[in-house]
Short mmCIF file of C-alpha atoms in Angstrom, two decimals:
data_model
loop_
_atom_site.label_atom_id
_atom_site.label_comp_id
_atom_site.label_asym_id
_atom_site.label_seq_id
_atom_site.Cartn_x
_atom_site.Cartn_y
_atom_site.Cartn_z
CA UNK A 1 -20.84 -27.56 -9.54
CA UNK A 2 -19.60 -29.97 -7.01
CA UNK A 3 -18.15 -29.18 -3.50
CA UNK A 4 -14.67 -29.03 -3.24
CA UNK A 5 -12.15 -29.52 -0.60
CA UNK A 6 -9.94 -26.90 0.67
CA UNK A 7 -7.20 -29.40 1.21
CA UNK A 8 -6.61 -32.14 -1.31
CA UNK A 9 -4.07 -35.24 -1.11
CA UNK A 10 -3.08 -38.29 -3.23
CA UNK A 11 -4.88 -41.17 -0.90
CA UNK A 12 -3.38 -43.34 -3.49
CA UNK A 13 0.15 -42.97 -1.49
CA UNK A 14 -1.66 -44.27 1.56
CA UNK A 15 -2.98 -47.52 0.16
CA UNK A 16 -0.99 -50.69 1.66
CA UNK A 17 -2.18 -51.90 -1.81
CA UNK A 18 0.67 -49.04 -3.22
CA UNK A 19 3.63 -50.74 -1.47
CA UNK A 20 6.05 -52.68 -3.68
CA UNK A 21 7.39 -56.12 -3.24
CA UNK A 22 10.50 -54.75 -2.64
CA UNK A 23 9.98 -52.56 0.44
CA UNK A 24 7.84 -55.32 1.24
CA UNK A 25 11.23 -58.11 1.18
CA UNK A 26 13.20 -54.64 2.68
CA UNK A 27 10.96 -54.36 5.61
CA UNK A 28 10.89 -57.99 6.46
CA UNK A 29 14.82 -58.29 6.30
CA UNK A 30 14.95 -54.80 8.66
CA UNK A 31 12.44 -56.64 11.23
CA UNK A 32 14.45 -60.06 11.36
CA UNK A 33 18.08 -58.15 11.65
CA UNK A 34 16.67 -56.01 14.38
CA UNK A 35 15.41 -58.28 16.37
CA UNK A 36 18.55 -60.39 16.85
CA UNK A 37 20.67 -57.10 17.31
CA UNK A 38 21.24 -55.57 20.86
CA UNK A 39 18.81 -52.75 21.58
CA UNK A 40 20.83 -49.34 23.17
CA UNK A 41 18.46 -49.08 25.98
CA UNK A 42 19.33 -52.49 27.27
CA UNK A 43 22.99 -52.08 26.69
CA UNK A 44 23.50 -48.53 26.93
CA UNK A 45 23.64 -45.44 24.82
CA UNK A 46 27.56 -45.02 25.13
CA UNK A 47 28.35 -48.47 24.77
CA UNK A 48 25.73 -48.43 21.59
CA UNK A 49 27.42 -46.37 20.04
CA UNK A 50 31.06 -48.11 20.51
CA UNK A 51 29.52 -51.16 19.17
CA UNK A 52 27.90 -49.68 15.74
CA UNK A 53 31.38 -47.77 14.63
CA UNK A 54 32.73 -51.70 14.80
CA UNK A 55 29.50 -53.18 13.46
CA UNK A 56 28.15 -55.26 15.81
CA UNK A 57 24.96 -53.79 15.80
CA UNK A 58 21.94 -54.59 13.14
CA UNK A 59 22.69 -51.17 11.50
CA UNK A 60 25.72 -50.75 9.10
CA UNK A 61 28.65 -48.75 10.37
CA UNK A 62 28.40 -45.70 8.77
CA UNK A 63 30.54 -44.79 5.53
CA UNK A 64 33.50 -42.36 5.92
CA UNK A 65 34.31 -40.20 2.97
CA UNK A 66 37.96 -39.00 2.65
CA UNK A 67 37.67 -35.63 1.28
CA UNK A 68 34.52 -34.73 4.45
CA UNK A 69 36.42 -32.38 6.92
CA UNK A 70 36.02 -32.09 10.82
CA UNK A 71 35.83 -28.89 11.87
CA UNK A 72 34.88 -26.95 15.62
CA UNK A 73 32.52 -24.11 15.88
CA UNK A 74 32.04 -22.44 19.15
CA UNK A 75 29.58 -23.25 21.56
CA UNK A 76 27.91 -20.41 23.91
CA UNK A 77 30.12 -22.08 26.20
CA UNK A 78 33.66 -20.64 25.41
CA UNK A 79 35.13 -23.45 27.14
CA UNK A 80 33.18 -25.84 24.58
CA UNK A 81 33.36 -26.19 21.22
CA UNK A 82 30.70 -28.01 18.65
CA UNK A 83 32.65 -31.07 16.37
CA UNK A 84 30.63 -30.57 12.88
CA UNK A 85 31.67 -32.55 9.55
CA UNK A 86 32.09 -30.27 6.35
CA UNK A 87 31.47 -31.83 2.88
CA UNK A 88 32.14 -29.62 0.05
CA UNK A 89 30.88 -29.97 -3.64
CA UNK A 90 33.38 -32.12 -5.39
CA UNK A 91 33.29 -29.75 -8.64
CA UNK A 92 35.35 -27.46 -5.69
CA UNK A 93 38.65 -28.72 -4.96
CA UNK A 94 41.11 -25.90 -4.80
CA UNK A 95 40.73 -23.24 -1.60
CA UNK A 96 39.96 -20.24 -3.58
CA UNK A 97 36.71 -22.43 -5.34
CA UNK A 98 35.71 -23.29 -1.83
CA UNK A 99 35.44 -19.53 -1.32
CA UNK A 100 33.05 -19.06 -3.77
CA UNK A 101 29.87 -21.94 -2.98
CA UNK A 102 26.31 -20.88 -3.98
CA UNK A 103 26.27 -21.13 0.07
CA UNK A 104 25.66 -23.34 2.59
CA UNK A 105 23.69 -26.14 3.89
CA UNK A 106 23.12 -26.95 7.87
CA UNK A 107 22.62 -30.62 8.93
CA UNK A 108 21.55 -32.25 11.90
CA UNK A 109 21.79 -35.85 12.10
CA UNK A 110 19.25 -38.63 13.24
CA UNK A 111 19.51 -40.95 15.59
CA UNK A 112 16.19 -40.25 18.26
CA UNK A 113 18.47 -37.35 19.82
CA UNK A 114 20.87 -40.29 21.33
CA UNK A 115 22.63 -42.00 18.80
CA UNK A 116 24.59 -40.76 15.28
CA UNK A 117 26.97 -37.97 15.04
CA UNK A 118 28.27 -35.58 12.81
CA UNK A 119 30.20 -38.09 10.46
CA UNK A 120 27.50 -40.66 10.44
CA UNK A 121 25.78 -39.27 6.81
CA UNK A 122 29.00 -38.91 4.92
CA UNK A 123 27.38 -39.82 1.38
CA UNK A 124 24.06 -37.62 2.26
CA UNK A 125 25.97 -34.57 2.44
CA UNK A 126 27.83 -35.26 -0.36
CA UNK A 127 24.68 -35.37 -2.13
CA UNK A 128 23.33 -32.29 -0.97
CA UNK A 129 26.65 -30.12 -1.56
CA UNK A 130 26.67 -31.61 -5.10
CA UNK A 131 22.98 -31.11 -5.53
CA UNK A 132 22.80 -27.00 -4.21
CA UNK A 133 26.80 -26.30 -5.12
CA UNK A 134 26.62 -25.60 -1.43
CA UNK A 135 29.41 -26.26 1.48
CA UNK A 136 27.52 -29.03 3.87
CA UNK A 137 27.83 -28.99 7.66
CA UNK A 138 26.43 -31.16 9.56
CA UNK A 139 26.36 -30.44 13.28
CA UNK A 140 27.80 -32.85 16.25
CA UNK A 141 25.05 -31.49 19.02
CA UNK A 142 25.08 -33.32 22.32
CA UNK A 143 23.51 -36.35 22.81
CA UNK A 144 21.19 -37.71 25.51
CA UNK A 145 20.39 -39.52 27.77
CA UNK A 146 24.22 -37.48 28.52
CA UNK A 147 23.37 -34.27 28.02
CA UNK A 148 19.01 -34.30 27.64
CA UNK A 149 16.85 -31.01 26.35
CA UNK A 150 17.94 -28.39 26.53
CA UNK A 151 21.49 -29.22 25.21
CA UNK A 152 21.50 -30.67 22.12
CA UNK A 153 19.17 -27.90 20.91
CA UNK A 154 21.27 -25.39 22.16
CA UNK A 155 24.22 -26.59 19.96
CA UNK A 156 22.19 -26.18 17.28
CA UNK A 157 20.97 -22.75 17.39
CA UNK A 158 24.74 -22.07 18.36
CA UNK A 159 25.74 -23.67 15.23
CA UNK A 160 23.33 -21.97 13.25
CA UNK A 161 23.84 -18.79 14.79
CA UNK A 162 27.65 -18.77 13.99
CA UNK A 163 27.23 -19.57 10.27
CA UNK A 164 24.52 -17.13 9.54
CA UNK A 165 26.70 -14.25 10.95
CA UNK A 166 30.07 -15.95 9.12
CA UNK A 167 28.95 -18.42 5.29
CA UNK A 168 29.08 -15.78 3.35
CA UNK A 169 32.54 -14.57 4.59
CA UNK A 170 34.10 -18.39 4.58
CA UNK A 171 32.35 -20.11 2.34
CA UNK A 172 30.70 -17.22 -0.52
CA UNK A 173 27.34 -17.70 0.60
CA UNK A 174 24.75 -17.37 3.11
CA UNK A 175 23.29 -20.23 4.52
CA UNK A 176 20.64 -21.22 2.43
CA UNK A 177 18.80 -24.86 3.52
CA UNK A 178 18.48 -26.08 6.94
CA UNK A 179 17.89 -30.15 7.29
CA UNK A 180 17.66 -33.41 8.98
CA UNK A 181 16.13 -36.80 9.04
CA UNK A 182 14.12 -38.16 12.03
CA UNK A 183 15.34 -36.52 15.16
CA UNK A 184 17.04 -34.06 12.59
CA UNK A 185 13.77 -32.95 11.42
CA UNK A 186 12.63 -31.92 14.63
CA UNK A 187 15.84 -30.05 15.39
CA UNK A 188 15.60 -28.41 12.01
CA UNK A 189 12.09 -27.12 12.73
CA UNK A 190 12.75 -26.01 16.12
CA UNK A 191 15.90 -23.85 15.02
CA UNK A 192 14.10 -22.50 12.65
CA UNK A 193 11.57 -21.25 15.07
CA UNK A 194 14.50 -19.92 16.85
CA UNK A 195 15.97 -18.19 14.11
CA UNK A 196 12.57 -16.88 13.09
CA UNK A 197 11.94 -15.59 16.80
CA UNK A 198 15.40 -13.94 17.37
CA UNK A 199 16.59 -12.75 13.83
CA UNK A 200 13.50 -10.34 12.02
CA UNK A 201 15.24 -10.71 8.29
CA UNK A 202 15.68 -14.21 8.55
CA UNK A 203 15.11 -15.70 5.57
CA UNK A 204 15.71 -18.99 3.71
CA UNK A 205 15.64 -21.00 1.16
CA UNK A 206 14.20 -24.02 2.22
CA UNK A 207 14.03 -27.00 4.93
CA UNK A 208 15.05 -30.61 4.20
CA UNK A 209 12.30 -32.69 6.49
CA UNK A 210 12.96 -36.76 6.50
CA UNK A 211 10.83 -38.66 8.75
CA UNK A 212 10.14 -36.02 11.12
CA UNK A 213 9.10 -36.39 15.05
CA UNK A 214 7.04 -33.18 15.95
CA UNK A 215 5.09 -34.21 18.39
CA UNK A 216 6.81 -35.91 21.91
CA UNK A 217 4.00 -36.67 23.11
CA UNK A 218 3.29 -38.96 20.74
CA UNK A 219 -0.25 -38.74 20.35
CA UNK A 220 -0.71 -39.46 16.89
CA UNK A 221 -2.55 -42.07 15.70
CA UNK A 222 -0.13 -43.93 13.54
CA UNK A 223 2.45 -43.91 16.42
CA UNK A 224 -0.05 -45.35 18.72
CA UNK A 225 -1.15 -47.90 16.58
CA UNK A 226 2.45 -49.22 15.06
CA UNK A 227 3.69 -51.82 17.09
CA UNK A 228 5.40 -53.55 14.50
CA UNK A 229 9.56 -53.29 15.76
CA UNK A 230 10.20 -51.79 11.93
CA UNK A 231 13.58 -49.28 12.60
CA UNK A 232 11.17 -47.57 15.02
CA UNK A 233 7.77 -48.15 16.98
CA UNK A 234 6.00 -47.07 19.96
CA UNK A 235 7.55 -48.77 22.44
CA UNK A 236 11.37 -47.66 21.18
CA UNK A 237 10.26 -44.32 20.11
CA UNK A 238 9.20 -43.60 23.99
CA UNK A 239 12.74 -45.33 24.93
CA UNK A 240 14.00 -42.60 22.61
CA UNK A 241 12.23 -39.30 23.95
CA UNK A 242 12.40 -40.28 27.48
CA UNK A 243 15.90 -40.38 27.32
CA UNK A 244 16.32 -36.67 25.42
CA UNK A 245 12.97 -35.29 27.71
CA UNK A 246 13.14 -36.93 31.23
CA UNK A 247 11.03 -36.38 33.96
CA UNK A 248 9.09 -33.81 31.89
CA UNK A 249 5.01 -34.16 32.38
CA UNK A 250 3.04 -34.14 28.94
CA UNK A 251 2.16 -30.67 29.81
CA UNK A 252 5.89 -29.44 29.45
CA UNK A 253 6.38 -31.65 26.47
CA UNK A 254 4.12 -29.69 24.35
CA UNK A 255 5.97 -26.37 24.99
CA UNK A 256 7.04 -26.21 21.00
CA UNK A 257 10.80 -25.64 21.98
CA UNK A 258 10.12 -30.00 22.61
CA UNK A 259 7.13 -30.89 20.42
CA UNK A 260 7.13 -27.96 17.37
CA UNK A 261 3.66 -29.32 16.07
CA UNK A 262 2.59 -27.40 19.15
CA UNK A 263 3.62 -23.31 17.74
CA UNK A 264 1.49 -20.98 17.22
CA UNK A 265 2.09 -20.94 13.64
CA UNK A 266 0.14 -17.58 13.19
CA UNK A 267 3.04 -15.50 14.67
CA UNK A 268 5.14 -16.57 11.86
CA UNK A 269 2.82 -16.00 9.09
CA UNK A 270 4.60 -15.09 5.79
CA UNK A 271 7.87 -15.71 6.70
CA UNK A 272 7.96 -19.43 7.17
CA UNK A 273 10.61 -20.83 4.69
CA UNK A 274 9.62 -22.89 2.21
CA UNK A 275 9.78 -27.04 3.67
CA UNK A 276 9.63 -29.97 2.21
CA UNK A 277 8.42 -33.24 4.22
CA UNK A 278 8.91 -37.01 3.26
CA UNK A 279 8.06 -39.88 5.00
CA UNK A 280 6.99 -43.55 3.72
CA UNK A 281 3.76 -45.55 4.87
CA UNK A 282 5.50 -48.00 6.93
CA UNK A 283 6.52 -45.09 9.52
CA UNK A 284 5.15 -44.16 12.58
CA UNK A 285 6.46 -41.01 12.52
CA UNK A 286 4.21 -40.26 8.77
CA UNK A 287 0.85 -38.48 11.27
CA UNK A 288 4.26 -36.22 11.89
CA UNK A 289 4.68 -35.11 8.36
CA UNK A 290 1.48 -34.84 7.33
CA UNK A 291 -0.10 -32.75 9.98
CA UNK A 292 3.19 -30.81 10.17
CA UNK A 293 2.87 -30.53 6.27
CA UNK A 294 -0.74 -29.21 6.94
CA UNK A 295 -0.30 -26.79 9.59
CA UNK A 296 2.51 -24.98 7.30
CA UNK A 297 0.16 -24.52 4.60
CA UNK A 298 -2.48 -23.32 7.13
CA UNK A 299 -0.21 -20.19 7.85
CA UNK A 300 0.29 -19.19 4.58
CA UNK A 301 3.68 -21.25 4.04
CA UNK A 302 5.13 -23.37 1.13
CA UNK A 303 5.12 -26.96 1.74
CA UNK A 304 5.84 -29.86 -0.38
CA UNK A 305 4.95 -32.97 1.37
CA UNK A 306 6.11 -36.64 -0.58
CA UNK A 307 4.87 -39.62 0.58
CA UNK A 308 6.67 -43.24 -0.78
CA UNK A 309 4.26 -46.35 -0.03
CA UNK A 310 5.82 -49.05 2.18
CA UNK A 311 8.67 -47.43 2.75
CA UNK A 312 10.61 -47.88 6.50
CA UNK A 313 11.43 -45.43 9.03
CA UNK A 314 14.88 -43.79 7.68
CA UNK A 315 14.62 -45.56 4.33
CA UNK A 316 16.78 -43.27 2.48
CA UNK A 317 19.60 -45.15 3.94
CA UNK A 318 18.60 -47.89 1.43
CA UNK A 319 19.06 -46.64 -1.51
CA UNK A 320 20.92 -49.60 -2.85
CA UNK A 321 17.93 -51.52 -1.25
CA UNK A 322 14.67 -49.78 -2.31
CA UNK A 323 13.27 -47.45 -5.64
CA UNK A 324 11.36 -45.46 -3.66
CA UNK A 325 14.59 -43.91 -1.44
CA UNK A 326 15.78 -43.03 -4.70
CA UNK A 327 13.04 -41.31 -5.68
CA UNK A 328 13.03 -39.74 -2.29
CA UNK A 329 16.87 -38.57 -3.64
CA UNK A 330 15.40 -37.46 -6.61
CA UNK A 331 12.74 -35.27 -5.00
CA UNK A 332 14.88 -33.79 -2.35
CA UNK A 333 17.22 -32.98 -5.13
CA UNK A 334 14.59 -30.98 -7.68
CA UNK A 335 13.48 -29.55 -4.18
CA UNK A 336 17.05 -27.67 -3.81
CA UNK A 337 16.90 -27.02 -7.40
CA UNK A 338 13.52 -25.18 -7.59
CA UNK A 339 13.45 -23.20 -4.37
CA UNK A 340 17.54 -22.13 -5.59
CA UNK A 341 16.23 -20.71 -8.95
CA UNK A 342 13.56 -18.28 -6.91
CA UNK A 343 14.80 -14.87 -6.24
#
């Protein structure tokens, strides 16, 4: 009988032969808009952001939905409160229906911990409160180079805090998925070791993973080696974490409050939640998800990890754009289903 492997994946998903022609003609047209745009390191984060809500930067200005809510949730800091954007499934339109949600879903936005906010994925949590019949709430955390680590952390285990003590109450459920893309990822993870760590029943029913950064360091080979300026790369991935973790050695940035690959995994064996992990080829950030994939199943959790060949950095933005986003959709989608039908 031959050997086996303890740990198995589909190389197939790795092969540049796997990408299609259209992410391909995608990633071209992403690396010719980008490099005529203005970069927000060279013209600042603030004034960044002013110029994507009136589109004068390479990326779209994000869609608004009419029926998504702005709400406050206090901050540890009574003098502070937390802006988050509520979606709620559209099948739920009176008050009373609103009352009575399968539960809810906690969001944390991308944008390298400096740009985005809570109304920049609109449509994405839409799709996620229609997907899990769950209110969606996607957090406004403080953004650097502003307010650096700690802070925008901090919102987020506020945030989290206050709706695991209040769903059920305002919204019929618990909360039931945490989740985020890029930056989002990592916040995701890292409240969830902070939930884990402060709250013995906590339980849930999955994480939502896109594109993940784990480690800050950014020691990982296909960081290091992608130079290509694709969405992200070396070079504006370190313009990115120096601005959330300044003046912080290497030896501070692997605490796993700042890089989470770093835990000690074994402390939470059999109770980390259930995850899933995408990321496409054409990523720096994919030695992130797979490792982080890895080291979840190594301590006994459940871990789905999706890889989409040739797909970009953030590339289920594009889902007008590219198949494999909306397969991504897809997969997120019978993700929330499956883990929602266990007991």
């Amino acid at each position: 009988m031959p050997l086996t492997s303890d740990i198995t994946l589909n190389a197939g998903q790795f092969d540049p032969a796997a990408a299609s022609e259209q992410s391909k003609r995608l990633n071209d047209h992403l690396i010719e808009i980008l490099e005529k745009g203005p970069k927000w390191y060279e013209v600042g984060a603030a004034k960044y952001r002013e110029m994507r809500l009136r589109g004068e930067t390479a990326f779209p200005t994000p869609k608004v939905l009419s029926d998504a809510i702005d709400i406050k949730i206090q901050s540890r800091d009574a003098r502070r409160d937390i802006p988050c954007r509520l979606v709620y499934p559209k099948a739920r339109t009176t008050a009373e229906e609103r009352k009575k949600c399968w539960g809810v879903i906690i969001h944390f936005h991308g944008g390298g911990w400096v740009l985005g906010d809570e109304k920049s994925q609109d449509p994405l949590l839409s799709f996620y409160a229609n997907a899990a019949d769950a209110a969606v709430i996607s957090v406004g955390y403080r953004l650097a180079p502003e307010d650096p680590f700690p802070r925008g952390p901090e919102d987020c285990y506020d945030a989290a805090e206050y709706l695991f003590k209040t769903s059920e109450a305002e919204f019929g459920g618990p909360v039931r998925f945490i989740g985020g893309e890029s930056a989002g990822a990592h916040l995701s993870v890292v409240t969830a070791y902070h939930l884990l760590t402060t709250h013995p029943t906590f339980n849930l029913s999955g994480l939502l993973l896109h594109f993940g950064s784990y480690d800050l360091c950014n020691r990982f080979p296909s960081c290091i080696n992608f130079s290509r300026p694709l969405v992200l790369n070396r070079d504006i991935i370190s313009h990115f974490v120096n601005a959330f973790v300044p003046n912080m050695t290497p030896e501070q940035r692997i605490h796993p409050s700042v890089s989470p690959y770093y835990e000690n995994f074994e402390k939470y064996r059999g109770r980390l939640p259930p995850a899933l992990f995408t990321c496409g080829t054409e990523d720096p950030l994919l030695d992130d998800s797979v490792v982080m994939a890895t080291k979840w199943l190594m301590a006994g959790g459940y871990a789905i990890l999706k890889i989409y060949p040739g797909a970009p950095h953030a590339f289920i933005g594009f889902s007008d754009m590219l198949d494999e986003a909306g397969q991504a959709l897809d997969d997120t989608k019978t993700f929330i289903r499956e883990q929602s039908e266990k007991p």
